[in-house]
């Protein structure tokens, strides 16, 4: 029999048993839809993480104090005071792969304006901070290097701080506020950025000259961190190595000494979070793939039932000259058709589920073409794998025995 005739026979058999066929497809439909939806959630999460971190400055490099041993006791990085202004100056003077750098000191406290107050964070930086963080001003201006040198009490504030301490809609630029009872003149307002993927409010911030925060707020002479920007995203890994070398020389560390600082690029952060997201995606897809396995087993069982029901038909076809290979192909094509049709319906359901998840659950999703291709490939393999054995059993039937089957 020709392949076209086999296709027609298989299609007719499927149409004659619509309900049974649909129930057989159900496992495949749910499996494919689940795989596509889970991959879409995973890809969307990775893209969201990359976009969020890049919006913080894709070339950004952070230098922080590292854990060290003092008097035989292992100290946490948070209590170390190994970063100084001299380190910043050395990095600024010697680095060839950094475009901007700023010292950073930070603290928490209460921002007060009249009878309104709000708990927030204050960051002491220099004017290059805005270039590193890739953020603009909504109004007003940034403080100058001269104001940093004189430790001027000026500040730039985020929109969340504005909303909470200027509830009447008053223009904050030019107004006086207090942070932990230290007066600051507001000279600018940052453009609104909202929350990042990690739920952190990027607008709940007060920015002031680092010298002012060091002397008047924190009373310290060390730095919490140094923030820099590489000349390009491609050069970020080399910039990390360069900064590490400068700091090791600055701290007089020998080859056997471990670093008392940590240098991280945004690419490392993106890679870390993407890897975590990818592992979760693989786990979700593995769970969803169980439905495909169940669907495959369903196809095999139904094909067994079909072979039993059509034993006389098989015997008749073989008696009039049909070959075992023709019978094998007939039932194999039927199994593949069931599997692929289920795959098509599963893709439609999966795309619909993705749209629902993004619109109503507000989860980031991104449908990758490879997920659809893989789903179809898996469906075809499932049809062949689980349909082959029943088809092989049908093709091996003895024509006389088949004709006599009751």
Coordinates of C-alpha atoms in Angstrom, one line a residue:
X1 CA 0.0 0.0 0.0
X2 CA 1.2 3.5 -0.7
X3 CA 2.1 6.0 2.0
X4 CA -0.8 8.3 1.1
X5 CA -3.3 5.5 1.5
X6 CA -1.8 4.6 4.9
X7 CA -2.2 8.2 5.9
X8 CA -5.8 8.3 4.8
X9 CA -6.6 5.0 6.7
X10 CA -4.9 6.3 9.9
X11 CA -6.8 9.6 9.6
X12 CA -10.1 7.9 9.1
X13 CA -9.5 5.6 12.2
X14 CA -8.8 8.7 14.3
X15 CA -11.9 10.5 13.1
X16 CA -14.1 7.5 13.8
X17 CA -12.9 7.5 17.4
X18 CA -12.9 11.2 18.3
X19 CA -13.6 11.0 22.0
X20 CA -11.1 8.2 22.6
X21 CA -8.5 10.0 20.5
X22 CA -9.0 13.3 22.4
X23 CA -8.7 11.6 25.7
X24 CA -5.5 9.9 24.4
X25 CA -4.1 13.3 23.4
X26 CA -4.9 14.9 26.7
X27 CA -1.6 13.9 28.3
X28 CA 0.3 15.2 25.3
X29 CA -1.7 18.5 25.2
X30 CA -1.1 19.2 28.9
X31 CA 2.6 18.2 28.7
X32 CA 3.4 20.4 25.7
X33 CA 1.4 23.3 27.2
X34 CA 3.2 23.0 30.5
X35 CA 6.6 22.8 28.9
X36 CA 6.0 25.9 26.8
X37 CA 4.6 27.8 29.7
X38 CA 7.4 26.9 32.1
X39 CA 10.1 27.7 29.5
X40 CA 8.4 31.0 28.8
X41 CA 8.4 31.9 32.5
X42 CA 12.1 30.9 32.8
X43 CA 13.1 32.9 29.8
X44 CA 11.0 35.8 30.9
X45 CA 12.6 35.7 34.3
X46 CA 16.1 35.7 32.9
X47 CA 15.4 38.6 30.5
X48 CA 13.8 40.5 33.4
X49 CA 16.8 40.0 35.6
X50 CA 19.2 41.0 32.9
X51 CA 17.1 44.1 32.1
X52 CA 16.8 45.1 35.7
X53 CA 20.5 44.7 36.5
X54 CA 21.5 46.4 33.3
X55 CA 19.3 49.3 34.2
X56 CA 21.4 49.7 37.3
X57 CA 24.4 50.0 35.1
X58 CA 25.5 47.2 32.8
X59 CA 29.2 48.2 33.1
X60 CA 29.1 48.7 36.8
X61 CA 31.8 47.2 39.0
X62 CA 31.5 47.2 42.8
X63 CA 34.5 47.0 45.2
X64 CA 33.7 46.0 48.8
X65 CA 35.7 45.0 51.8
X66 CA 36.2 41.3 52.0
X67 CA 36.1 38.9 55.0
X68 CA 39.5 38.6 56.7
X69 CA 41.1 37.0 59.8
X70 CA 42.0 39.3 62.7
X71 CA 43.9 37.8 65.7
X72 CA 42.9 34.3 64.6
X73 CA 39.2 35.2 64.4
X74 CA 37.4 35.2 61.1
X75 CA 35.7 38.6 60.6
X76 CA 32.6 39.3 58.4
X77 CA 33.0 41.5 55.4
X78 CA 30.4 43.9 56.8
X79 CA 32.6 44.8 59.8
X80 CA 35.8 45.2 57.8
X81 CA 37.2 48.7 57.2
X82 CA 39.8 47.8 54.6
X83 CA 38.6 50.2 51.9
X84 CA 39.9 53.8 52.2
X85 CA 39.9 57.0 50.2
X86 CA 43.5 56.1 49.2
X87 CA 42.2 53.0 47.5
X88 CA 39.7 55.0 45.6
X89 CA 42.4 57.5 44.5
X90 CA 44.8 54.7 43.4
X91 CA 42.0 53.1 41.3
X92 CA 41.1 56.4 39.8
X93 CA 44.7 57.3 39.0
X94 CA 46.0 53.9 37.7
X95 CA 43.0 52.2 36.1
X96 CA 42.8 52.4 32.3
X97 CA 39.6 50.4 31.9
X98 CA 37.3 52.4 34.1
X99 CA 35.4 55.5 32.8
X100 CA 33.8 56.6 36.2
X101 CA 34.5 55.9 39.9
X102 CA 33.0 57.1 43.2
X103 CA 33.5 56.3 46.8
X104 CA 30.4 55.1 48.5
X105 CA 29.3 55.4 52.2
X106 CA 25.8 54.6 53.3
X107 CA 23.6 54.8 56.3
X108 CA 20.0 54.6 57.3
X109 CA 17.9 57.1 59.2
X110 CA 14.8 59.4 59.3
X111 CA 14.2 62.0 56.6
X112 CA 12.2 64.9 58.0
X113 CA 10.4 67.9 56.5
X114 CA 8.3 69.8 59.0
X115 CA 5.8 67.4 60.5
X116 CA 6.4 64.8 57.8
X117 CA 9.1 62.1 58.2
X118 CA 10.1 58.9 56.4
X119 CA 12.7 56.2 57.1
X120 CA 15.2 56.0 54.2
X121 CA 18.8 55.4 53.2
X122 CA 21.5 57.9 52.5
X123 CA 24.3 57.3 50.1
X124 CA 27.4 59.4 50.1
X125 CA 28.9 59.6 46.6
X126 CA 30.6 62.0 44.2
X127 CA 29.0 63.5 41.0
X128 CA 30.0 60.5 38.8
X129 CA 27.5 58.3 40.7
X130 CA 24.7 59.3 38.2
X131 CA 26.8 58.2 35.2
X132 CA 27.7 54.9 36.9
X133 CA 24.0 54.1 37.8
X134 CA 22.7 55.4 34.5
X135 CA 20.1 57.6 36.1
X136 CA 19.1 61.2 35.2
X137 CA 17.6 64.0 37.2
X138 CA 13.9 64.8 37.0
X139 CA 14.5 68.4 38.3
X140 CA 17.3 70.5 39.8
X141 CA 20.9 69.6 39.6
X142 CA 23.6 67.3 41.0
X143 CA 26.1 68.6 43.5
X144 CA 29.6 69.5 42.2
X145 CA 33.1 68.3 43.1
X146 CA 33.6 71.6 44.9
X147 CA 30.6 70.8 47.2
X148 CA 32.1 67.4 47.8
X149 CA 35.5 69.0 48.8
X150 CA 33.8 71.4 51.2
X151 CA 31.4 68.7 52.6
X152 CA 28.4 70.8 51.8
X153 CA 25.0 69.9 53.2
X154 CA 23.2 69.4 49.9
X155 CA 21.2 66.4 48.8
X156 CA 19.4 64.9 45.8
X157 CA 16.4 62.8 46.7
X158 CA 14.3 60.0 45.1
X159 CA 10.6 60.3 44.2
X160 CA 9.5 58.0 47.1
X161 CA 11.1 60.4 49.6
X162 CA 9.5 63.3 47.8
X163 CA 6.0 61.7 48.0
X164 CA 6.3 61.0 51.7
X165 CA 7.9 64.2 53.1
X166 CA 6.3 66.6 50.6
X167 CA 2.7 65.2 50.6
X168 CA 1.2 68.6 49.5
X169 CA 2.9 68.5 46.1
X170 CA 5.4 71.3 47.0
X171 CA 8.5 71.5 44.8
X172 CA 11.3 70.0 46.9
X173 CA 14.1 71.7 45.0
X174 CA 15.5 74.5 47.2
X175 CA 13.7 73.3 50.4
X176 CA 15.5 72.3 53.6
X177 CA 15.1 68.8 55.0
X178 CA 16.8 66.9 57.8
X179 CA 18.4 63.5 57.9
X180 CA 19.0 62.3 61.4
X181 CA 18.7 65.9 62.5
X182 CA 21.4 67.1 60.1
X183 CA 20.0 69.8 57.8
X184 CA 20.3 69.4 54.0
X185 CA 19.3 71.6 51.2
X186 CA 17.5 69.7 48.4
X187 CA 19.1 70.7 45.1
X188 CA 17.7 67.9 42.8
X189 CA 15.2 65.1 42.4
X190 CA 16.1 61.8 40.7
X191 CA 14.0 60.5 37.8
X192 CA 11.6 57.8 38.9
X193 CA 12.8 54.2 38.4
X194 CA 10.3 52.2 40.5
X195 CA 11.0 48.7 42.0
X196 CA 13.5 46.3 40.6
X197 CA 13.0 42.6 40.1
X198 CA 14.1 42.0 43.7
X199 CA 11.4 44.2 45.1
X200 CA 13.8 47.0 46.1
X201 CA 12.4 50.6 45.8
X202 CA 15.1 52.4 43.7
X203 CA 13.4 55.8 44.5
X204 CA 13.7 55.5 48.3
X205 CA 17.0 57.2 48.5
X206 CA 18.9 60.3 49.6
X207 CA 22.2 61.1 47.8
X208 CA 24.7 63.5 49.3
X209 CA 28.5 64.2 49.0
X210 CA 30.4 61.3 50.5
X211 CA 32.5 63.7 52.6
X212 CA 29.3 65.1 54.2
X213 CA 27.9 61.7 55.0
X214 CA 31.3 60.5 56.4
X215 CA 31.8 63.4 58.7
X216 CA 28.3 64.6 59.7
X217 CA 26.2 61.4 59.6
X218 CA 28.4 58.3 60.1
X219 CA 31.6 59.8 61.7
X220 CA 33.9 57.4 59.8
X221 CA 37.0 57.7 57.7
X222 CA 36.7 54.4 55.7
X223 CA 34.5 53.6 52.7
X224 CA 31.7 51.0 52.6
X225 CA 32.4 50.4 48.9
X226 CA 33.8 51.9 45.7
X227 CA 31.6 51.9 42.7
X228 CA 33.0 52.1 39.1
X229 CA 32.0 51.8 35.5
X230 CA 34.0 49.9 32.9
X231 CA 34.6 51.6 29.6
X232 CA 32.5 48.9 27.9
X233 CA 30.5 45.8 28.9
X234 CA 33.1 43.6 27.0
X235 CA 35.9 45.1 29.0
X236 CA 34.2 44.6 32.4
X237 CA 36.0 41.2 33.2
X238 CA 39.4 42.8 32.4
X239 CA 38.5 45.8 34.5
X240 CA 37.8 43.5 37.4
X241 CA 41.2 41.9 37.1
X242 CA 42.9 45.4 36.8
X243 CA 41.1 46.7 39.9
X244 CA 42.1 43.6 41.9
X245 CA 45.7 44.0 40.9
X246 CA 45.7 47.7 41.9
X247 CA 44.1 46.9 45.3
X248 CA 46.5 44.1 46.0
X249 CA 49.4 46.4 45.5
X250 CA 47.7 49.1 47.4
X251 CA 47.1 46.8 50.4
X252 CA 50.6 45.3 50.0
X253 CA 49.3 41.7 49.7
X254 CA 51.8 39.0 48.8
X255 CA 51.1 36.1 46.4
X256 CA 50.2 33.8 49.4
X257 CA 47.8 36.4 50.9
X258 CA 44.1 36.2 50.1
X259 CA 42.2 39.3 49.0
X260 CA 40.8 41.5 51.8
X261 CA 38.3 42.9 49.3
X262 CA 35.9 41.7 46.7
X263 CA 35.4 43.0 43.2
X264 CA 32.2 42.1 41.3
X265 CA 30.9 43.1 37.9
X266 CA 27.2 43.2 36.9
X267 CA 27.9 40.4 34.4
X268 CA 28.8 38.1 37.3
X269 CA 25.5 39.1 39.0
X270 CA 23.5 38.5 35.9
X271 CA 25.2 35.2 35.4
X272 CA 24.5 34.1 39.0
X273 CA 20.8 35.0 38.9
X274 CA 20.4 33.6 35.4
X275 CA 21.9 30.3 36.4
X276 CA 19.6 30.1 39.4
X277 CA 16.6 30.9 37.2
X278 CA 17.8 28.4 34.6
X279 CA 18.0 25.6 37.2
X280 CA 14.5 26.3 38.4
X281 CA 13.3 26.3 34.8
X282 CA 14.9 23.0 34.2
X283 CA 13.2 21.6 37.3
X284 CA 9.8 23.0 36.3
X285 CA 10.2 21.6 32.7
X286 CA 11.2 18.2 34.1
X287 CA 8.0 18.1 36.2
X288 CA 5.9 19.2 33.2
X289 CA 7.5 16.6 31.0
X290 CA 6.0 13.9 33.2
X291 CA 2.7 14.7 31.5
X292 CA 4.4 13.9 28.2
X293 CA 5.5 10.5 29.5
X294 CA 2.0 9.8 30.8
X295 CA 0.6 10.9 27.4
X296 CA 3.0 8.6 25.6
X297 CA 1.9 5.7 27.8
X298 CA -1.7 6.6 27.0
X299 CA -1.0 6.4 23.3
X300 CA 0.6 3.0 23.7
X301 CA -2.4 1.7 25.6
X302 CA -4.9 3.0 23.2
X303 CA -2.9 1.6 20.2
X304 CA -3.0 -1.8 21.9
X305 CA -6.8 -1.5 22.2
X306 CA -7.0 -0.4 18.6
X307 CA -4.9 -3.4 17.4
X308 CA -7.2 -5.7 19.4
X309 CA -10.4 -4.1 18.0
X310 CA -9.1 -4.3 14.4
X311 CA -7.5 -7.7 14.5
X312 CA -9.9 -9.0 11.8
X313 CA -9.2 -5.9 9.6
X314 CA -5.5 -6.6 10.0
X315 CA -5.9 -10.2 9.0
X316 CA -8.0 -9.2 6.0
X317 CA -5.5 -6.7 4.7
X318 CA -2.7 -9.2 5.1
X319 CA -4.8 -11.9 3.4
X320 CA -5.3 -9.8 0.3
X321 CA -1.5 -9.0 0.0
X322 CA -0.7 -6.4 2.6
X323 CA 2.8 -6.7 3.9
X324 CA 3.8 -6.6 7.6
X325 CA 5.7 -3.4 7.0
X326 CA 2.4 -1.8 5.6
X327 CA 0.5 -2.7 8.8
X328 CA 3.4 -1.5 10.9
X329 CA 3.4 1.9 9.0
X330 CA -0.4 2.2 9.3
X331 CA -0.5 2.0 13.0
X332 CA 2.8 4.0 13.5
X333 CA 1.4 6.8 11.4
X334 CA -1.8 6.7 13.5
X335 CA 0.2 7.0 16.7
X336 CA 2.3 9.9 15.3
X337 CA -0.7 11.7 14.1
X338 CA -2.3 11.5 17.5
X339 CA 0.9 12.7 19.1
X340 CA 1.5 15.6 16.7
X341 CA -2.1 16.7 16.8
X342 CA -1.9 16.7 20.5
X343 CA 1.3 18.7 20.2
X344 CA -0.4 21.4 18.0
X345 CA -3.3 21.8 20.5
X346 CA -0.7 21.8 23.4
X347 CA 1.2 24.6 21.7
X348 CA -2.0 26.7 21.3
X349 CA -2.9 26.0 24.9
X350 CA 0.7 26.8 26.1
X351 CA 0.7 30.2 24.2
X352 CA -2.7 31.0 25.7
X353 CA -1.4 30.1 29.2
X354 CA 1.6 32.3 28.6
X355 CA -0.5 35.3 27.7
X356 CA -2.8 34.7 30.7
X357 CA 0.2 34.4 33.1
X358 CA 1.7 37.7 31.8
X359 CA -1.5 39.7 31.7
X360 CA -3.3 38.5 34.8
X361 CA -0.5 37.3 37.1
X362 CA 2.0 40.0 36.0
X363 CA 4.9 37.5 35.7
X364 CA 7.4 38.2 33.0
X365 CA 7.3 35.7 30.1
X366 CA 9.1 35.2 26.9
X367 CA 8.2 32.4 24.4
X368 CA 11.3 31.1 22.8
X369 CA 10.9 29.5 19.3
X370 CA 13.1 26.6 20.3
X371 CA 10.6 25.6 23.0
X372 CA 7.9 25.1 20.3
X373 CA 10.4 23.2 18.0
X374 CA 11.5 21.0 20.9
X375 CA 7.8 20.3 21.8
X376 CA 7.0 19.2 18.3
X377 CA 10.2 17.0 18.1
X378 CA 9.3 15.4 21.5
X379 CA 5.7 14.7 20.2
X380 CA 7.0 13.0 17.1
X381 CA 9.5 11.0 19.1
X382 CA 6.8 10.1 21.6
X383 CA 4.5 8.9 18.8
X384 CA 7.2 6.8 17.3
X385 CA 8.5 5.4 20.6
X386 CA 5.2 4.5 22.2
X387 CA 3.4 3.6 18.9
X388 CA 6.1 1.3 17.5
X389 CA 5.6 -1.6 19.9
X390 CA 1.8 -2.0 19.3
X391 CA 2.3 -1.4 15.6
X392 CA 5.0 -4.1 15.6
X393 CA 2.6 -6.5 17.4
X394 CA 0.0 -5.8 14.7
X395 CA 2.4 -6.4 11.8
X396 CA 3.5 -9.7 13.3
X397 CA 0.0 -11.2 13.5
X398 CA -0.7 -14.4 11.6
X399 CA -3.4 -13.6 8.9
X400 CA -5.4 -16.8 9.5
X401 CA -5.3 -16.4 13.3
X402 CA -6.3 -12.7 12.9
X403 CA -9.3 -13.6 10.6
X404 CA -10.5 -16.1 13.2
X405 CA -10.1 -13.7 16.1
X406 CA -13.4 -13.1 18.0

